[in-house]
């Protein structure tokens, strides 16, 4: 195998693929990037047996072939090459020479036959979503997916696609995030759960104005994004029946400026650290949202104006959960619904239903 291509472009695609490469594996091949040539291009693949990323760039191919190179070493080399073009040549003994300007490296590769085959998806037709919309939907939900859970299905984001509607849902046992959008789709209902790693990768690669095609199989899904293909396994299991949880009988409704509320919570949170943990106390009454916190480091109090209808409520929260939800709200004002100091709150846009966040309270002393 031998090819010459643009250094910057080759470095860029290898770096993007590297994020899907396993860093801790007993299989050396999946710690590497698979490099394959065609007549006039070079394709690179990263796959950790859960998420795979494939992309390519133009190249002058003098001899076709394929090989696996350690992802970290390859990307470190490419980032530091001095010349605008790079030559990559592999011989029969799996020795790979990388040349650029006066710099030359020799690496030991692995046979491409040892690389695991990526799963394929047989889909009659893809579901297409505008890149910017999908990116925003993921951003507003993926943070609420569980890090570790006895139910693996909750470590991903649930997609619900039906006639002209798409909904993403994430839950971790303490909070829930929902994002709704209209799309140009008419067909059978599609429900599946995608691991958060794949979705975080999609957010990095998506281009706002470019469409994203989703090809859905029984066990895997393929996202086509610009010049990238992302293959991900789907998560099995029974997802939380969340629809009953988001129907609350609120006794208090609050409308507040999003930016002011974020700033108030951030100021009050300055005395809360990993070592000095404490819930943030929120009091909703008399046209004000009062926030306070007391820890071993000290205390903080703040207040902002708000439109409040209903009863006075004093309630405690994990400050990070509140901020995670509010910081992805892109509306000037939010509506907060409260039913009781011991029941979850709901945060929605002041107008419409494009997103919904549910957060469980923390018991106050």
PDB file of C-alpha atoms in Angstrom, residues 87-290:
ATOM      1  CA  UNK A  87       3.316   9.830   2.113  1.00  0.00           C
ATOM      2  CA  UNK A  88       2.252   6.538   3.715  1.00  0.00           C
ATOM      3  CA  UNK A  89       3.749   3.261   2.494  1.00  0.00           C
ATOM      4  CA  UNK A  90       3.283  -0.254   3.915  1.00  0.00           C
ATOM      5  CA  UNK A  91       5.245  -3.340   2.882  1.00  0.00           C
ATOM      6  CA  UNK A  92       4.478  -7.067   3.146  1.00  0.00           C
ATOM      7  CA  UNK A  93       6.084  -7.250   6.602  1.00  0.00           C
ATOM      8  CA  UNK A  94       3.579  -4.716   8.010  1.00  0.00           C
ATOM      9  CA  UNK A  95       6.223  -2.012   8.292  1.00  0.00           C
ATOM     10  CA  UNK A  96       4.748   1.406   7.545  1.00  0.00           C
ATOM     11  CA  UNK A  97       6.850   4.412   6.545  1.00  0.00           C
ATOM     12  CA  UNK A  98       5.336   7.863   7.017  1.00  0.00           C
ATOM     13  CA  UNK A  99       7.180  10.723   5.291  1.00  0.00           C
ATOM     14  CA  UNK A 100       6.492  14.454   5.247  1.00  0.00           C
ATOM     15  CA  UNK A 101       9.165  16.977   4.340  1.00  0.00           C
ATOM     16  CA  UNK A 102      12.340  15.984   6.167  1.00  0.00           C
ATOM     17  CA  UNK A 103      10.436  13.993   8.800  1.00  0.00           C
ATOM     18  CA  UNK A 104      10.249  10.217   8.499  1.00  0.00           C
ATOM     19  CA  UNK A 105       8.688   7.617  10.799  1.00  0.00           C
ATOM     20  CA  UNK A 106       8.605   3.837  10.715  1.00  0.00           C
ATOM     21  CA  UNK A 107       5.751   2.013  12.472  1.00  0.00           C
ATOM     22  CA  UNK A 108       4.798  -1.620  12.876  1.00  0.00           C
ATOM     23  CA  UNK A 109       1.255  -2.222  11.691  1.00  0.00           C
ATOM     24  CA  UNK A 110      -1.285  -5.008  12.137  1.00  0.00           C
ATOM     25  CA  UNK A 111      -2.893  -7.005   9.351  1.00  0.00           C
ATOM     26  CA  UNK A 112      -6.270  -5.593   8.309  1.00  0.00           C
ATOM     27  CA  UNK A 113      -7.662  -9.134   8.479  1.00  0.00           C
ATOM     28  CA  UNK A 114      -7.594  -8.863  12.277  1.00  0.00           C
ATOM     29  CA  UNK A 115      -9.978  -5.892  12.269  1.00  0.00           C
ATOM     30  CA  UNK A 116     -13.537  -6.729  13.381  1.00  0.00           C
ATOM     31  CA  UNK A 117     -16.213  -6.400  10.735  1.00  0.00           C
ATOM     32  CA  UNK A 118     -18.567  -3.500  11.308  1.00  0.00           C
ATOM     33  CA  UNK A 119     -22.259  -4.442  11.390  1.00  0.00           C
ATOM     34  CA  UNK A 120     -24.452  -3.556   8.431  1.00  0.00           C
ATOM     35  CA  UNK A 121     -28.040  -2.333   8.560  1.00  0.00           C
ATOM     36  CA  UNK A 122     -30.739  -3.308   6.105  1.00  0.00           C
ATOM     37  CA  UNK A 123     -33.105  -0.343   6.013  1.00  0.00           C
ATOM     38  CA  UNK A 124     -35.774   0.237   3.378  1.00  0.00           C
ATOM     39  CA  UNK A 125     -35.326   4.002   3.577  1.00  0.00           C
ATOM     40  CA  UNK A 126     -33.567   6.396   5.957  1.00  0.00           C
ATOM     41  CA  UNK A 127     -35.192   8.919   8.276  1.00  0.00           C
ATOM     42  CA  UNK A 128     -33.689  12.334   7.572  1.00  0.00           C
ATOM     43  CA  UNK A 129     -33.317  15.128  10.135  1.00  0.00           C
ATOM     44  CA  UNK A 130     -31.647  18.497   9.645  1.00  0.00           C
ATOM     45  CA  UNK A 131     -28.240  18.490  11.305  1.00  0.00           C
ATOM     46  CA  UNK A 132     -28.788  21.564  13.460  1.00  0.00           C
ATOM     47  CA  UNK A 133     -32.076  20.204  14.803  1.00  0.00           C
ATOM     48  CA  UNK A 134     -30.627  16.796  15.697  1.00  0.00           C
ATOM     49  CA  UNK A 135     -27.604  18.402  17.336  1.00  0.00           C
ATOM     50  CA  UNK A 136     -29.827  20.607  19.503  1.00  0.00           C
ATOM     51  CA  UNK A 137     -32.060  17.668  20.441  1.00  0.00           C
ATOM     52  CA  UNK A 138     -29.065  15.620  21.561  1.00  0.00           C
ATOM     53  CA  UNK A 139     -27.570  18.573  23.473  1.00  0.00           C
ATOM     54  CA  UNK A 140     -30.798  19.044  25.412  1.00  0.00           C
ATOM     55  CA  UNK A 141     -31.102  15.383  26.459  1.00  0.00           C
ATOM     56  CA  UNK A 142     -27.796  13.490  26.508  1.00  0.00           C
ATOM     57  CA  UNK A 143     -26.632  15.167  29.740  1.00  0.00           C
ATOM     58  CA  UNK A 144     -29.496  13.463  31.599  1.00  0.00           C
ATOM     59  CA  UNK A 145     -28.595   9.929  30.487  1.00  0.00           C
ATOM     60  CA  UNK A 146     -27.256   7.730  33.285  1.00  0.00           C
ATOM     61  CA  UNK A 147     -23.506   7.287  33.679  1.00  0.00           C
ATOM     62  CA  UNK A 148     -23.834   3.923  35.386  1.00  0.00           C
ATOM     63  CA  UNK A 149     -27.118   2.149  35.891  1.00  0.00           C
ATOM     64  CA  UNK A 150     -28.299  -1.353  36.620  1.00  0.00           C
ATOM     65  CA  UNK A 151     -30.411  -0.839  33.514  1.00  0.00           C
ATOM     66  CA  UNK A 152     -27.975  -0.330  30.640  1.00  0.00           C
ATOM     67  CA  UNK A 153     -30.818   1.048  28.526  1.00  0.00           C
ATOM     68  CA  UNK A 154     -30.830   4.203  30.677  1.00  0.00           C
ATOM     69  CA  UNK A 155     -27.221   5.003  29.709  1.00  0.00           C
ATOM     70  CA  UNK A 156     -28.507   6.003  26.281  1.00  0.00           C
ATOM     71  CA  UNK A 157     -31.098   8.334  24.780  1.00  0.00           C
ATOM     72  CA  UNK A 158     -34.466   7.010  23.638  1.00  0.00           C
ATOM     73  CA  UNK A 159     -35.670   8.038  20.162  1.00  0.00           C
ATOM     74  CA  UNK A 160     -39.408   8.007  19.455  1.00  0.00           C
ATOM     75  CA  UNK A 161     -40.272   8.726  15.827  1.00  0.00           C
ATOM     76  CA  UNK A 162     -43.847   8.734  14.551  1.00  0.00           C
ATOM     77  CA  UNK A 163     -45.879  10.700  12.000  1.00  0.00           C
ATOM     78  CA  UNK A 164     -44.107  14.055  11.604  1.00  0.00           C
ATOM     79  CA  UNK A 165     -42.752  13.940  15.164  1.00  0.00           C
ATOM     80  CA  UNK A 166     -39.448  13.026  16.759  1.00  0.00           C
ATOM     81  CA  UNK A 167     -38.875  12.912  20.521  1.00  0.00           C
ATOM     82  CA  UNK A 168     -35.637  12.255  22.418  1.00  0.00           C
ATOM     83  CA  UNK A 169     -35.806  11.169  26.072  1.00  0.00           C
ATOM     84  CA  UNK A 170     -33.056  10.613  28.655  1.00  0.00           C
ATOM     85  CA  UNK A 171     -33.290   9.662  32.328  1.00  0.00           C
ATOM     86  CA  UNK A 172     -30.838   8.800  35.096  1.00  0.00           C
ATOM     87  CA  UNK A 173     -33.101   8.196  38.105  1.00  0.00           C
ATOM     88  CA  UNK A 174     -32.813  11.773  39.417  1.00  0.00           C
ATOM     89  CA  UNK A 175     -33.856  13.777  36.370  1.00  0.00           C
ATOM     90  CA  UNK A 176     -35.463  13.432  32.992  1.00  0.00           C
ATOM     91  CA  UNK A 177     -35.004  15.398  29.768  1.00  0.00           C
ATOM     92  CA  UNK A 178     -37.323  15.493  26.755  1.00  0.00           C
ATOM     93  CA  UNK A 179     -36.902  17.311  23.450  1.00  0.00           C
ATOM     94  CA  UNK A 180     -39.648  17.380  20.789  1.00  0.00           C
ATOM     95  CA  UNK A 181     -39.478  18.447  17.152  1.00  0.00           C
ATOM     96  CA  UNK A 182     -41.488  18.168  13.955  1.00  0.00           C
ATOM     97  CA  UNK A 183     -39.874  16.354  11.017  1.00  0.00           C
ATOM     98  CA  UNK A 184     -40.852  15.336   7.526  1.00  0.00           C
ATOM     99  CA  UNK A 185     -41.561  11.663   8.257  1.00  0.00           C
ATOM    100  CA  UNK A 186     -44.657   9.562   7.705  1.00  0.00           C
ATOM    101  CA  UNK A 187     -44.453   5.862   8.460  1.00  0.00           C
ATOM    102  CA  UNK A 188     -44.341   3.219  11.145  1.00  0.00           C
ATOM    103  CA  UNK A 189     -43.420   4.271  14.663  1.00  0.00           C
ATOM    104  CA  UNK A 190     -39.717   3.789  15.390  1.00  0.00           C
ATOM    105  CA  UNK A 191     -38.523   3.460  18.995  1.00  0.00           C
ATOM    106  CA  UNK A 192     -34.884   2.736  19.872  1.00  0.00           C
ATOM    107  CA  UNK A 193     -32.152   3.738  22.343  1.00  0.00           C
ATOM    108  CA  UNK A 194     -28.733   4.999  21.198  1.00  0.00           C
ATOM    109  CA  UNK A 195     -25.675   4.972  23.530  1.00  0.00           C
ATOM    110  CA  UNK A 196     -24.555   8.413  24.658  1.00  0.00           C
ATOM    111  CA  UNK A 197     -21.053   7.853  23.247  1.00  0.00           C
ATOM    112  CA  UNK A 198     -22.436   7.674  19.708  1.00  0.00           C
ATOM    113  CA  UNK A 199     -24.576  10.761  20.264  1.00  0.00           C
ATOM    114  CA  UNK A 200     -21.674  12.783  21.659  1.00  0.00           C
ATOM    115  CA  UNK A 201     -19.727  11.850  18.530  1.00  0.00           C
ATOM    116  CA  UNK A 202     -22.603  12.958  16.308  1.00  0.00           C
ATOM    117  CA  UNK A 203     -22.707  16.364  18.018  1.00  0.00           C
ATOM    118  CA  UNK A 204     -19.036  16.899  17.165  1.00  0.00           C
ATOM    119  CA  UNK A 205     -19.378  15.918  13.498  1.00  0.00           C
ATOM    120  CA  UNK A 206     -22.766  17.304  12.502  1.00  0.00           C
ATOM    121  CA  UNK A 207     -23.033  20.412  10.321  1.00  0.00           C
ATOM    122  CA  UNK A 208     -26.099  22.538  11.075  1.00  0.00           C
ATOM    123  CA  UNK A 209     -27.290  22.997   7.493  1.00  0.00           C
ATOM    124  CA  UNK A 210     -26.513  19.454   6.355  1.00  0.00           C
ATOM    125  CA  UNK A 211     -29.059  16.623   6.656  1.00  0.00           C
ATOM    126  CA  UNK A 212     -28.411  13.558   8.818  1.00  0.00           C
ATOM    127  CA  UNK A 213     -29.779  10.241   7.547  1.00  0.00           C
ATOM    128  CA  UNK A 214     -30.642   7.539  10.087  1.00  0.00           C
ATOM    129  CA  UNK A 215     -30.819   3.930   8.890  1.00  0.00           C
ATOM    130  CA  UNK A 216     -32.393   1.870  11.661  1.00  0.00           C
ATOM    131  CA  UNK A 217     -31.921  -1.875  12.079  1.00  0.00           C
ATOM    132  CA  UNK A 218     -32.957  -4.339  14.763  1.00  0.00           C
ATOM    133  CA  UNK A 219     -29.694  -4.172  16.709  1.00  0.00           C
ATOM    134  CA  UNK A 220     -27.763  -1.307  15.120  1.00  0.00           C
ATOM    135  CA  UNK A 221     -28.233   2.143  13.641  1.00  0.00           C
ATOM    136  CA  UNK A 222     -26.213   3.929  10.971  1.00  0.00           C
ATOM    137  CA  UNK A 223     -25.974   7.734  10.888  1.00  0.00           C
ATOM    138  CA  UNK A 224     -24.773   9.344   7.655  1.00  0.00           C
ATOM    139  CA  UNK A 225     -23.338  12.777   8.406  1.00  0.00           C
ATOM    140  CA  UNK A 226     -21.647  14.779   5.672  1.00  0.00           C
ATOM    141  CA  UNK A 227     -18.621  12.619   4.790  1.00  0.00           C
ATOM    142  CA  UNK A 228     -18.885  10.431   7.905  1.00  0.00           C
ATOM    143  CA  UNK A 229     -20.690   7.183   8.663  1.00  0.00           C
ATOM    144  CA  UNK A 230     -21.341   6.378  12.326  1.00  0.00           C
ATOM    145  CA  UNK A 231     -22.401   2.840  13.215  1.00  0.00           C
ATOM    146  CA  UNK A 232     -23.721   2.198  16.710  1.00  0.00           C
ATOM    147  CA  UNK A 233     -25.286  -0.701  18.511  1.00  0.00           C
ATOM    148  CA  UNK A 234     -28.715  -0.101  20.023  1.00  0.00           C
ATOM    149  CA  UNK A 235     -29.353  -0.644  23.718  1.00  0.00           C
ATOM    150  CA  UNK A 236     -31.809  -3.339  24.781  1.00  0.00           C
ATOM    151  CA  UNK A 237     -34.081  -3.280  27.797  1.00  0.00           C
ATOM    152  CA  UNK A 238     -37.269  -1.801  29.171  1.00  0.00           C
ATOM    153  CA  UNK A 239     -37.047   1.991  29.288  1.00  0.00           C
ATOM    154  CA  UNK A 240     -38.706   3.890  32.131  1.00  0.00           C
ATOM    155  CA  UNK A 241     -42.416   4.573  31.609  1.00  0.00           C
ATOM    156  CA  UNK A 242     -41.878   8.301  31.936  1.00  0.00           C
ATOM    157  CA  UNK A 243     -45.167   9.650  30.579  1.00  0.00           C
ATOM    158  CA  UNK A 244     -47.022   9.386  33.888  1.00  0.00           C
ATOM    159  CA  UNK A 245     -44.178  11.187  35.690  1.00  0.00           C
ATOM    160  CA  UNK A 246     -44.421  14.317  33.534  1.00  0.00           C
ATOM    161  CA  UNK A 247     -48.120  14.803  34.308  1.00  0.00           C
ATOM    162  CA  UNK A 248     -48.151  16.705  37.601  1.00  0.00           C
ATOM    163  CA  UNK A 249     -50.896  18.658  39.369  1.00  0.00           C
ATOM    164  CA  UNK A 250     -48.979  21.843  39.998  1.00  0.00           C
ATOM    165  CA  UNK A 251     -50.014  24.190  42.795  1.00  0.00           C
ATOM    166  CA  UNK A 252     -47.427  26.821  41.869  1.00  0.00           C
ATOM    167  CA  UNK A 253     -46.321  28.108  38.472  1.00  0.00           C
ATOM    168  CA  UNK A 254     -43.246  30.296  38.048  1.00  0.00           C
ATOM    169  CA  UNK A 255     -42.055  32.276  35.034  1.00  0.00           C
ATOM    170  CA  UNK A 256     -38.486  33.548  35.249  1.00  0.00           C
ATOM    171  CA  UNK A 257     -35.729  34.988  33.093  1.00  0.00           C
ATOM    172  CA  UNK A 258     -33.476  32.060  32.186  1.00  0.00           C
ATOM    173  CA  UNK A 259     -30.168  33.930  32.306  1.00  0.00           C
ATOM    174  CA  UNK A 260     -30.980  35.619  35.630  1.00  0.00           C
ATOM    175  CA  UNK A 261     -31.979  32.306  37.199  1.00  0.00           C
ATOM    176  CA  UNK A 262     -28.781  30.601  36.013  1.00  0.00           C
ATOM    177  CA  UNK A 263     -26.658  33.447  37.411  1.00  0.00           C
ATOM    178  CA  UNK A 264     -28.456  33.349  40.758  1.00  0.00           C
ATOM    179  CA  UNK A 265     -27.968  29.599  41.142  1.00  0.00           C
ATOM    180  CA  UNK A 266     -24.308  29.885  40.091  1.00  0.00           C
ATOM    181  CA  UNK A 267     -23.667  32.578  42.703  1.00  0.00           C
ATOM    182  CA  UNK A 268     -25.341  30.574  45.442  1.00  0.00           C
ATOM    183  CA  UNK A 269     -23.425  27.462  44.374  1.00  0.00           C
ATOM    184  CA  UNK A 270     -20.049  29.086  45.029  1.00  0.00           C
ATOM    185  CA  UNK A 271     -20.035  27.694  48.588  1.00  0.00           C
ATOM    186  CA  UNK A 272     -20.923  24.184  47.361  1.00  0.00           C
ATOM    187  CA  UNK A 273     -18.009  21.902  46.412  1.00  0.00           C
ATOM    188  CA  UNK A 274     -17.381  18.173  46.117  1.00  0.00           C
ATOM    189  CA  UNK A 275     -16.100  18.206  49.698  1.00  0.00           C
ATOM    190  CA  UNK A 276     -18.666  20.673  51.015  1.00  0.00           C
ATOM    191  CA  UNK A 277     -21.847  19.284  49.535  1.00  0.00           C
ATOM    192  CA  UNK A 278     -25.271  20.677  50.238  1.00  0.00           C
ATOM    193  CA  UNK A 279     -28.540  21.043  48.382  1.00  0.00           C
ATOM    194  CA  UNK A 280     -29.502  24.474  47.148  1.00  0.00           C
ATOM    195  CA  UNK A 281     -32.617  25.798  48.891  1.00  0.00           C
ATOM    196  CA  UNK A 282     -35.175  27.518  46.663  1.00  0.00           C
ATOM    197  CA  UNK A 283     -38.116  29.533  47.994  1.00  0.00           C
ATOM    198  CA  UNK A 284     -40.791  30.657  45.569  1.00  0.00           C
ATOM    199  CA  UNK A 285     -42.987  33.444  47.019  1.00  0.00           C
ATOM    200  CA  UNK A 286     -44.021  37.109  46.720  1.00  0.00           C
ATOM    201  CA  UNK A 287     -42.704  37.601  43.190  1.00  0.00           C
ATOM    202  CA  UNK A 288     -39.214  36.356  44.083  1.00  0.00           C
ATOM    203  CA  UNK A 289     -37.088  33.245  43.722  1.00  0.00           C
ATOM    204  CA  UNK A 290     -34.812  33.112  46.768  1.00  0.00           C
TER     205      UNK A 290
END
